[in-house]
Each structure stands twice: as C-alpha cells, then as structure tokens.
Amino acid sequence: MANFSKVSVAQDARTELHDKLSLTGAEVSINSLPAGASVPFIHSHKNNEEIYAVLEGKGKAVIDGEDVELAAGDWLRISPAGKRQFFAAEDSAISFICIQVKENSLGNYTVDDSVVDN
C-alpha cells in the first residue's frame, strides 16, 4: 500500500477531502462562492479551529459580528467558539481552502517531528 493519496478536484461549490484522501488528522475542504453569494449559515465549532486560505477573488468573513475583508493570498485562523459566515464580494467570486483541526492538538512542529533519511 502506498504512503500517499492523490486526487484531482474540479471547480465545485464545495469539495471535502477527508474521504477522497483518507484523512485522519484534519478536515480539509475547497470552497467556491460566485460573486454576491454567501455560505447560507452561521456556524461555530465545539473543538476544532479552522484555518482559511483565500486562493482567488475577494469577499469577507463575518466573525462574531465583525467584518473581516478577505482577498487572494490572505490566511485566517478562527477559534472554535468564533461564530462565522463567509461572503463573496458583489463584484468578485471567492475560492478558499478550509483546514479544520482540533485546537491545541499540535504536539510537534516540522523540525521536531521530521526524520531525515539519507
């Protein structure tokens, strides 16, 4: 069995990668909203923080009632309790990756967790 998984993803409104890549430590989704659209709900989490990477376009997140402007290249971390909703700008679509992991679960950083094979 290979030590990796690979998948190609179409430009869908939302693609969840946990099943496609057999993820065991993170939830990852790729999301696209057309201009003027929004995620149709406000949500928070019990245990998981979310990290967002904006790939293309612009929009905003409303977090605990505060508008946070977003554009390609931006990264955003939201704690589990933060109530959030995402919006594309009226004149621009937005595409972003969402990585969801258990808050405070990172035991080792790359330097401490890596094994160098020569």
CSV table of N, CA and C in Angstrom, one decimal:
chain,number,residue,atom,x,y,z
A,1,MET,N,0.8,-1.2,0.0
A,1,MET,CA,0.0,0.0,0.0
A,1,MET,C,0.9,1.2,0.0
A,2,ALA,N,0.5,2.2,-0.8
A,2,ALA,CA,1.3,3.5,-0.9
A,2,ALA,C,1.2,4.3,0.4
A,3,ASN,N,2.2,5.1,0.6
A,3,ASN,CA,2.2,6.0,1.7
A,3,ASN,C,1.7,7.4,1.4
A,4,PHE,N,0.9,7.5,0.3
A,4,PHE,CA,0.3,8.7,-0.1
A,4,PHE,C,-1.0,8.5,-0.8
A,5,SER,N,-1.8,9.6,-0.9
A,5,SER,CA,-3.1,9.6,-1.6
A,5,SER,C,-3.0,10.9,-2.5
A,6,LYS,N,-3.6,10.8,-3.7
A,6,LYS,CA,-3.6,11.9,-4.6
A,6,LYS,C,-5.0,12.0,-5.3
A,7,VAL,N,-5.5,13.2,-5.4
A,7,VAL,CA,-6.8,13.3,-6.1
A,7,VAL,C,-6.8,14.7,-6.8
A,8,SER,N,-7.5,14.7,-7.9
A,8,SER,CA,-7.7,16.0,-8.7
A,8,SER,C,-9.1,16.5,-8.3
A,9,VAL,N,-9.2,17.8,-8.2
A,9,VAL,CA,-10.5,18.3,-7.7
A,9,VAL,C,-11.0,19.3,-8.8
A,10,ALA,N,-12.3,19.1,-9.1
A,10,ALA,CA,-13.0,20.0,-10.1
A,10,ALA,C,-13.4,21.3,-9.3
A,11,GLN,N,-13.8,22.3,-10.1
A,11,GLN,CA,-14.2,23.6,-9.5
A,11,GLN,C,-15.6,23.5,-9.1
A,12,ASP,N,-15.9,22.8,-8.0
A,12,ASP,CA,-17.3,22.7,-7.5
A,12,ASP,C,-17.5,23.7,-6.4
A,13,ALA,N,-18.7,23.9,-6.0
A,13,ALA,CA,-19.0,24.8,-4.9
A,13,ALA,C,-18.3,24.4,-3.6
A,14,ARG,N,-18.2,23.1,-3.3
A,14,ARG,CA,-17.6,22.6,-2.1
A,14,ARG,C,-17.1,21.2,-2.4
A,15,THR,N,-15.8,20.9,-2.1
A,15,THR,CA,-15.3,19.6,-2.1
A,15,THR,C,-14.6,19.3,-0.8
A,16,GLU,N,-15.1,18.2,-0.1
A,16,GLU,CA,-14.5,17.8,1.1
A,16,GLU,C,-13.5,16.7,0.8
A,17,LEU,N,-12.3,16.8,1.4
A,17,LEU,CA,-11.2,15.9,1.0
A,17,LEU,C,-11.0,14.7,2.0
A,18,HIS,N,-11.8,14.7,3.1
A,18,HIS,CA,-11.5,13.7,4.1
A,18,HIS,C,-11.7,12.3,3.6
A,19,ASP,N,-12.7,12.0,2.8
A,19,ASP,CA,-12.9,10.7,2.2
A,19,ASP,C,-12.0,10.5,1.0
A,20,LYS,N,-11.9,11.5,0.2
A,20,LYS,CA,-11.1,11.3,-1.0
A,20,LYS,C,-9.6,11.0,-0.8
A,21,LEU,N,-9.1,11.6,0.3
A,21,LEU,CA,-7.7,11.4,0.6
A,21,LEU,C,-7.5,10.5,1.9
A,22,SER,N,-8.5,10.0,2.5
A,22,SER,CA,-8.5,9.2,3.7
A,22,SER,C,-7.7,9.9,4.8
A,23,LEU,N,-8.1,11.2,5.0
A,23,LEU,CA,-7.5,12.0,6.1
A,23,LEU,C,-7.8,11.4,7.4
A,24,THR,N,-6.9,11.5,8.4
A,24,THR,CA,-7.1,11.0,9.7
A,24,THR,C,-6.8,12.1,10.8
A,25,GLY,N,-6.3,13.2,10.4
A,25,GLY,CA,-5.9,14.2,11.4
A,25,GLY,C,-6.4,15.6,11.1
A,26,ALA,N,-7.1,15.8,10.0
A,26,ALA,CA,-7.6,17.1,9.7
A,26,ALA,C,-8.8,17.0,8.7
A,27,GLU,N,-9.6,17.9,8.7
A,27,GLU,CA,-10.8,18.1,7.8
A,27,GLU,C,-10.4,19.2,6.8
A,28,VAL,N,-10.4,18.9,5.5
A,28,VAL,CA,-10.0,19.9,4.5
A,28,VAL,C,-11.1,20.0,3.5
A,29,SER,N,-11.5,21.2,3.2
A,29,SER,CA,-12.4,21.4,2.1
A,29,SER,C,-12.0,22.6,1.2
A,30,ILE,N,-12.4,22.5,-0.1
A,30,ILE,CA,-12.1,23.5,-1.0
A,30,ILE,C,-13.5,24.1,-1.4
A,31,ASN,N,-13.6,25.4,-1.3
A,31,ASN,CA,-14.9,26.1,-1.4
A,31,ASN,C,-14.8,27.2,-2.4
A,32,SER,N,-15.9,27.4,-3.2
A,32,SER,CA,-16.0,28.5,-4.2
A,32,SER,C,-17.4,29.1,-4.0
A,33,LEU,N,-17.4,30.4,-4.0
A,33,LEU,CA,-18.7,31.2,-3.9
A,33,LEU,C,-18.7,32.1,-5.1
A,34,PRO,N,-19.8,32.2,-5.9
A,34,PRO,CA,-19.8,33.1,-7.0
A,34,PRO,C,-20.1,34.5,-6.5
A,35,ALA,N,-19.8,35.5,-7.3
A,35,ALA,CA,-20.0,36.9,-6.8
A,35,ALA,C,-21.3,37.1,-6.2
A,36,GLY,N,-21.4,37.8,-5.1
A,36,GLY,CA,-22.6,38.1,-4.4
A,36,GLY,C,-23.2,37.0,-3.6
A,37,ALA,N,-22.6,35.8,-3.6
A,37,ALA,CA,-23.2,34.7,-2.8
A,37,ALA,C,-22.5,34.6,-1.5
A,38,SER,N,-23.1,33.8,-0.6
A,38,SER,CA,-22.6,33.6,0.7
A,38,SER,C,-22.8,32.1,1.2
A,39,VAL,N,-22.1,31.7,2.2
A,39,VAL,CA,-22.4,30.4,2.8
A,39,VAL,C,-23.7,30.7,3.5
A,40,PRO,N,-24.7,29.8,3.4
A,40,PRO,CA,-26.1,30.1,3.9
A,40,PRO,C,-26.3,29.9,5.4
A,41,PHE,N,-25.3,29.9,6.2
A,41,PHE,CA,-25.5,29.7,7.6
A,41,PHE,C,-24.3,30.3,8.4
A,42,ILE,N,-24.5,30.6,9.6
A,42,ILE,CA,-23.5,31.0,10.6
A,42,ILE,C,-23.2,29.8,11.4
A,43,HIS,N,-21.9,29.5,11.7
A,43,HIS,CA,-21.6,28.4,12.5
A,43,HIS,C,-20.4,28.6,13.4
A,44,SER,N,-20.2,27.7,14.3
A,44,SER,CA,-19.0,27.7,15.2
A,44,SER,C,-18.7,26.2,15.4
A,45,HIS,N,-17.7,25.9,16.2
A,45,HIS,CA,-17.4,24.5,16.5
A,45,HIS,C,-17.2,24.3,18.0
A,46,LYS,N,-17.3,23.0,18.4
A,46,LYS,CA,-17.1,22.6,19.8
A,46,LYS,C,-15.6,22.5,20.1
A,47,ASN,N,-14.8,21.9,19.2
A,47,ASN,CA,-13.4,21.6,19.5
A,47,ASN,C,-12.4,22.0,18.4
A,48,ASN,N,-12.9,22.3,17.2
A,48,ASN,CA,-11.9,22.5,16.1
A,48,ASN,C,-11.8,23.9,15.7
A,49,GLU,N,-10.5,24.3,15.5
A,49,GLU,CA,-10.2,25.6,15.0
A,49,GLU,C,-10.2,25.4,13.4
A,50,GLU,N,-10.4,26.5,12.7
A,50,GLU,CA,-10.4,26.5,11.3
A,50,GLU,C,-9.3,27.5,10.8
A,51,ILE,N,-8.6,27.0,9.7
A,51,ILE,CA,-7.6,27.9,9.1
A,51,ILE,C,-8.1,28.0,7.6
A,52,TYR,N,-8.2,29.2,7.2
A,52,TYR,CA,-8.7,29.5,5.8
A,52,TYR,C,-7.6,30.1,5.0
A,53,ALA,N,-7.5,29.7,3.7
A,53,ALA,CA,-6.5,30.3,2.8
A,53,ALA,C,-7.3,30.7,1.6
A,54,VAL,N,-7.3,32.0,1.3
A,54,VAL,CA,-8.0,32.5,0.1
A,54,VAL,C,-7.1,32.3,-1.1
A,55,LEU,N,-7.7,31.5,-2.1
A,55,LEU,CA,-6.9,31.2,-3.3
A,55,LEU,C,-7.1,32.2,-4.4
A,56,GLU,N,-8.4,32.7,-4.6
A,56,GLU,CA,-8.7,33.6,-5.6
A,56,GLU,C,-9.9,34.5,-5.2
A,57,GLY,N,-9.9,35.7,-5.8
A,57,GLY,CA,-11.0,36.6,-5.6
A,57,GLY,C,-11.0,37.4,-4.3
A,58,LYS,N,-12.2,37.8,-3.9
A,58,LYS,CA,-12.3,38.6,-2.6
A,58,LYS,C,-13.7,38.5,-2.1
A,59,GLY,N,-13.7,38.8,-0.8
A,59,GLY,CA,-15.0,38.8,-0.1
A,59,GLY,C,-14.8,39.2,1.4
A,60,LYS,N,-15.6,38.6,2.2
A,60,LYS,CA,-15.4,38.9,3.7
A,60,LYS,C,-15.9,37.7,4.5
A,61,ALA,N,-15.4,37.7,5.7
A,61,ALA,CA,-15.9,36.8,6.7
A,61,ALA,C,-16.5,37.7,7.8
A,62,VAL,N,-17.7,37.3,8.3
A,62,VAL,CA,-18.2,38.0,9.5
A,62,VAL,C,-18.0,37.0,10.7
A,63,ILE,N,-17.2,37.5,11.6
A,63,ILE,CA,-16.8,36.7,12.8
A,63,ILE,C,-17.2,37.4,14.0
A,64,ASP,N,-18.1,36.8,14.8
A,64,ASP,CA,-18.6,37.4,16.0
A,64,ASP,C,-19.1,38.8,15.7
A,65,GLY,N,-19.8,39.0,14.6
A,65,GLY,CA,-20.3,40.3,14.2
A,65,GLY,C,-19.4,41.3,13.6
A,66,GLU,N,-18.1,40.9,13.5
A,66,GLU,CA,-17.0,41.8,12.9
A,66,GLU,C,-16.7,41.4,11.5
A,67,ASP,N,-16.8,42.4,10.5
A,67,ASP,CA,-16.4,42.2,9.2
A,67,ASP,C,-14.9,42.1,9.0
A,68,VAL,N,-14.4,41.0,8.4
A,68,VAL,CA,-13.0,40.8,8.1
A,68,VAL,C,-12.9,40.7,6.6
A,69,GLU,N,-12.3,41.7,5.9
A,69,GLU,CA,-12.1,41.7,4.5
A,69,GLU,C,-11.1,40.6,4.1
A,70,LEU,N,-11.4,39.9,3.0
A,70,LEU,CA,-10.5,38.8,2.5
A,70,LEU,C,-10.2,39.0,1.0
A,71,ALA,N,-9.0,38.7,0.7
A,71,ALA,CA,-8.5,38.7,-0.7
A,71,ALA,C,-7.5,37.6,-1.0
A,72,ALA,N,-7.3,37.3,-2.2
A,72,ALA,CA,-6.3,36.2,-2.6
A,72,ALA,C,-5.0,36.4,-1.8
A,73,GLY,N,-4.5,35.4,-1.3
A,73,GLY,CA,-3.3,35.4,-0.5
A,73,GLY,C,-3.4,35.5,1.0
A,74,ASP,N,-4.7,35.9,1.4
A,74,ASP,CA,-4.9,36.0,2.9
A,74,ASP,C,-5.1,34.6,3.5
A,75,TRP,N,-4.6,34.6,4.8
A,75,TRP,CA,-4.8,33.4,5.6
A,75,TRP,C,-5.5,33.9,6.9
A,76,LEU,N,-6.4,33.1,7.4
A,76,LEU,CA,-7.2,33.5,8.6
A,76,LEU,C,-7.4,32.2,9.5
A,77,ARG,N,-7.2,32.4,10.8
A,77,ARG,CA,-7.4,31.4,11.8
A,77,ARG,C,-8.6,31.8,12.6
A,78,ILE,N,-9.6,30.9,12.9
A,78,ILE,CA,-10.7,31.2,13.7
A,78,ILE,C,-10.8,30.2,14.8
A,79,SER,N,-10.9,30.6,16.1
A,79,SER,CA,-11.0,29.7,17.2
A,79,SER,C,-12.4,29.0,17.1
A,80,PRO,N,-12.5,27.8,17.8
A,80,PRO,CA,-13.7,27.1,17.7
A,80,PRO,C,-15.0,27.9,18.0
A,81,ALA,N,-14.9,28.7,19.1
A,81,ALA,CA,-16.1,29.5,19.5
A,81,ALA,C,-16.5,30.6,18.6
A,82,GLY,N,-15.7,31.0,17.7
A,82,GLY,CA,-16.0,32.2,16.8
A,82,GLY,C,-17.1,31.8,15.9
A,83,LYS,N,-18.2,32.6,15.9
A,83,LYS,CA,-19.3,32.5,15.0
A,83,LYS,C,-19.0,33.1,13.7
A,84,ARG,N,-19.0,32.3,12.6
A,84,ARG,CA,-18.5,32.8,11.3
A,84,ARG,C,-19.5,32.5,10.2
A,85,GLN,N,-19.4,33.4,9.2
A,85,GLN,CA,-20.1,33.2,7.9
A,85,GLN,C,-19.3,33.9,6.8
A,86,PHE,N,-19.3,33.3,5.6
A,86,PHE,CA,-18.4,33.8,4.6
A,86,PHE,C,-19.3,34.3,3.4
A,87,PHE,N,-18.7,35.4,2.8
A,87,PHE,CA,-19.4,36.1,1.7
A,87,PHE,C,-18.4,36.4,0.6
A,88,ALA,N,-18.9,36.2,-0.7
A,88,ALA,CA,-18.1,36.7,-1.8
A,88,ALA,C,-18.5,38.2,-2.0
A,89,ALA,N,-17.5,38.9,-2.6
A,89,ALA,CA,-17.8,40.3,-2.8
A,89,ALA,C,-18.9,40.4,-3.9
A,90,GLU,N,-19.6,41.5,-4.0
A,90,GLU,CA,-20.6,41.7,-5.0
A,90,GLU,C,-20.1,41.6,-6.4
A,91,ASP,N,-18.8,42.0,-6.6
A,91,ASP,CA,-18.2,42.1,-7.9
A,91,ASP,C,-17.1,41.0,-8.1
A,92,SER,N,-17.0,40.0,-7.3
A,92,SER,CA,-16.0,39.0,-7.4
A,92,SER,C,-16.3,37.7,-6.7
A,93,ALA,N,-16.1,36.6,-7.4
A,93,ALA,CA,-16.2,35.3,-6.8
A,93,ALA,C,-15.0,35.2,-5.7
A,94,ILE,N,-15.1,34.2,-4.9
A,94,ILE,CA,-14.0,33.9,-4.0
A,94,ILE,C,-13.9,32.4,-3.9
A,95,SER,N,-12.6,31.9,-3.9
A,95,SER,CA,-12.3,30.5,-3.7
A,95,SER,C,-11.3,30.4,-2.5
A,96,PHE,N,-11.6,29.4,-1.6
A,96,PHE,CA,-10.8,29.3,-0.4
A,96,PHE,C,-10.7,27.8,0.0
A,97,ILE,N,-9.6,27.5,0.7
A,97,ILE,CA,-9.4,26.2,1.4
A,97,ILE,C,-9.7,26.4,2.9
A,98,CYS,N,-10.4,25.5,3.5
A,98,CYS,CA,-10.6,25.5,4.9
A,98,CYS,C,-10.0,24.2,5.5
A,99,ILE,N,-9.1,24.4,6.5
A,99,ILE,CA,-8.5,23.3,7.2
A,99,ILE,C,-9.0,23.3,8.6
A,100,GLN,N,-9.6,22.2,9.0
A,100,GLN,CA,-10.2,22.1,10.3
A,100,GLN,C,-9.4,21.1,11.2
A,101,VAL,N,-8.9,21.5,12.3
A,101,VAL,CA,-8.1,20.7,13.2
A,101,VAL,C,-8.5,20.9,14.6
A,102,LYS,N,-8.3,19.9,15.5
A,102,LYS,CA,-8.6,20.1,16.9
A,102,LYS,C,-7.7,21.2,17.5
A,103,GLU,N,-8.3,22.1,18.2
A,103,GLU,CA,-7.5,23.2,18.8
A,103,GLU,C,-6.5,22.6,19.8
A,104,ASN,N,-5.3,23.2,19.8
A,104,ASN,CA,-4.3,22.8,20.8
A,104,ASN,C,-3.8,21.3,20.6
A,105,SER,N,-4.0,20.7,19.4
A,105,SER,CA,-3.6,19.3,19.2
A,105,SER,C,-2.2,19.2,18.6
A,106,LEU,N,-1.5,20.3,18.2
A,106,LEU,CA,-0.2,20.2,17.5
A,106,LEU,C,0.8,19.9,18.6
A,107,GLY,N,1.4,18.7,18.5
A,107,GLY,CA,2.4,18.3,19.5
A,107,GLY,C,3.8,18.6,19.1
A,108,ASN,N,4.1,18.5,17.9
A,108,ASN,CA,5.4,18.8,17.4
A,108,ASN,C,5.4,19.6,16.1
A,109,TYR,N,6.3,20.5,15.9
A,109,TYR,CA,6.4,21.2,14.7
A,109,TYR,C,7.3,20.4,13.7
A,110,THR,N,7.4,20.9,12.5
A,110,THR,CA,8.1,20.1,11.5
A,110,THR,C,9.5,19.8,11.9
A,111,VAL,N,10.3,20.7,12.5
A,111,VAL,CA,11.7,20.4,12.9
A,111,VAL,C,11.7,19.2,13.9
A,112,ASP,N,10.8,19.2,14.9
A,112,ASP,CA,10.8,18.2,15.9
A,112,ASP,C,10.2,16.9,15.5
A,113,ASP,N,9.3,17.0,14.5
A,113,ASP,CA,8.6,15.8,14.0
A,113,ASP,C,9.2,15.1,12.8
A,114,SER,N,10.1,15.7,12.1
A,114,SER,CA,10.7,15.2,10.9
A,114,SER,C,11.8,14.2,11.2
A,115,VAL,N,11.9,13.2,10.2
A,115,VAL,CA,13.0,12.2,10.3
A,115,VAL,C,13.7,12.4,8.9
A,116,VAL,N,15.0,12.6,8.9
A,116,VAL,CA,15.8,12.8,7.7
A,116,VAL,C,16.4,11.5,7.3
A,117,ASP,N,16.0,11.0,6.1
A,117,ASP,CA,16.6,9.8,5.6
A,117,ASP,C,17.6,10.2,4.5
A,118,ASN,N,18.8,9.6,4.6
A,118,ASN,CA,19.8,9.9,3.6
A,118,ASN,C,20.0,8.8,2.7
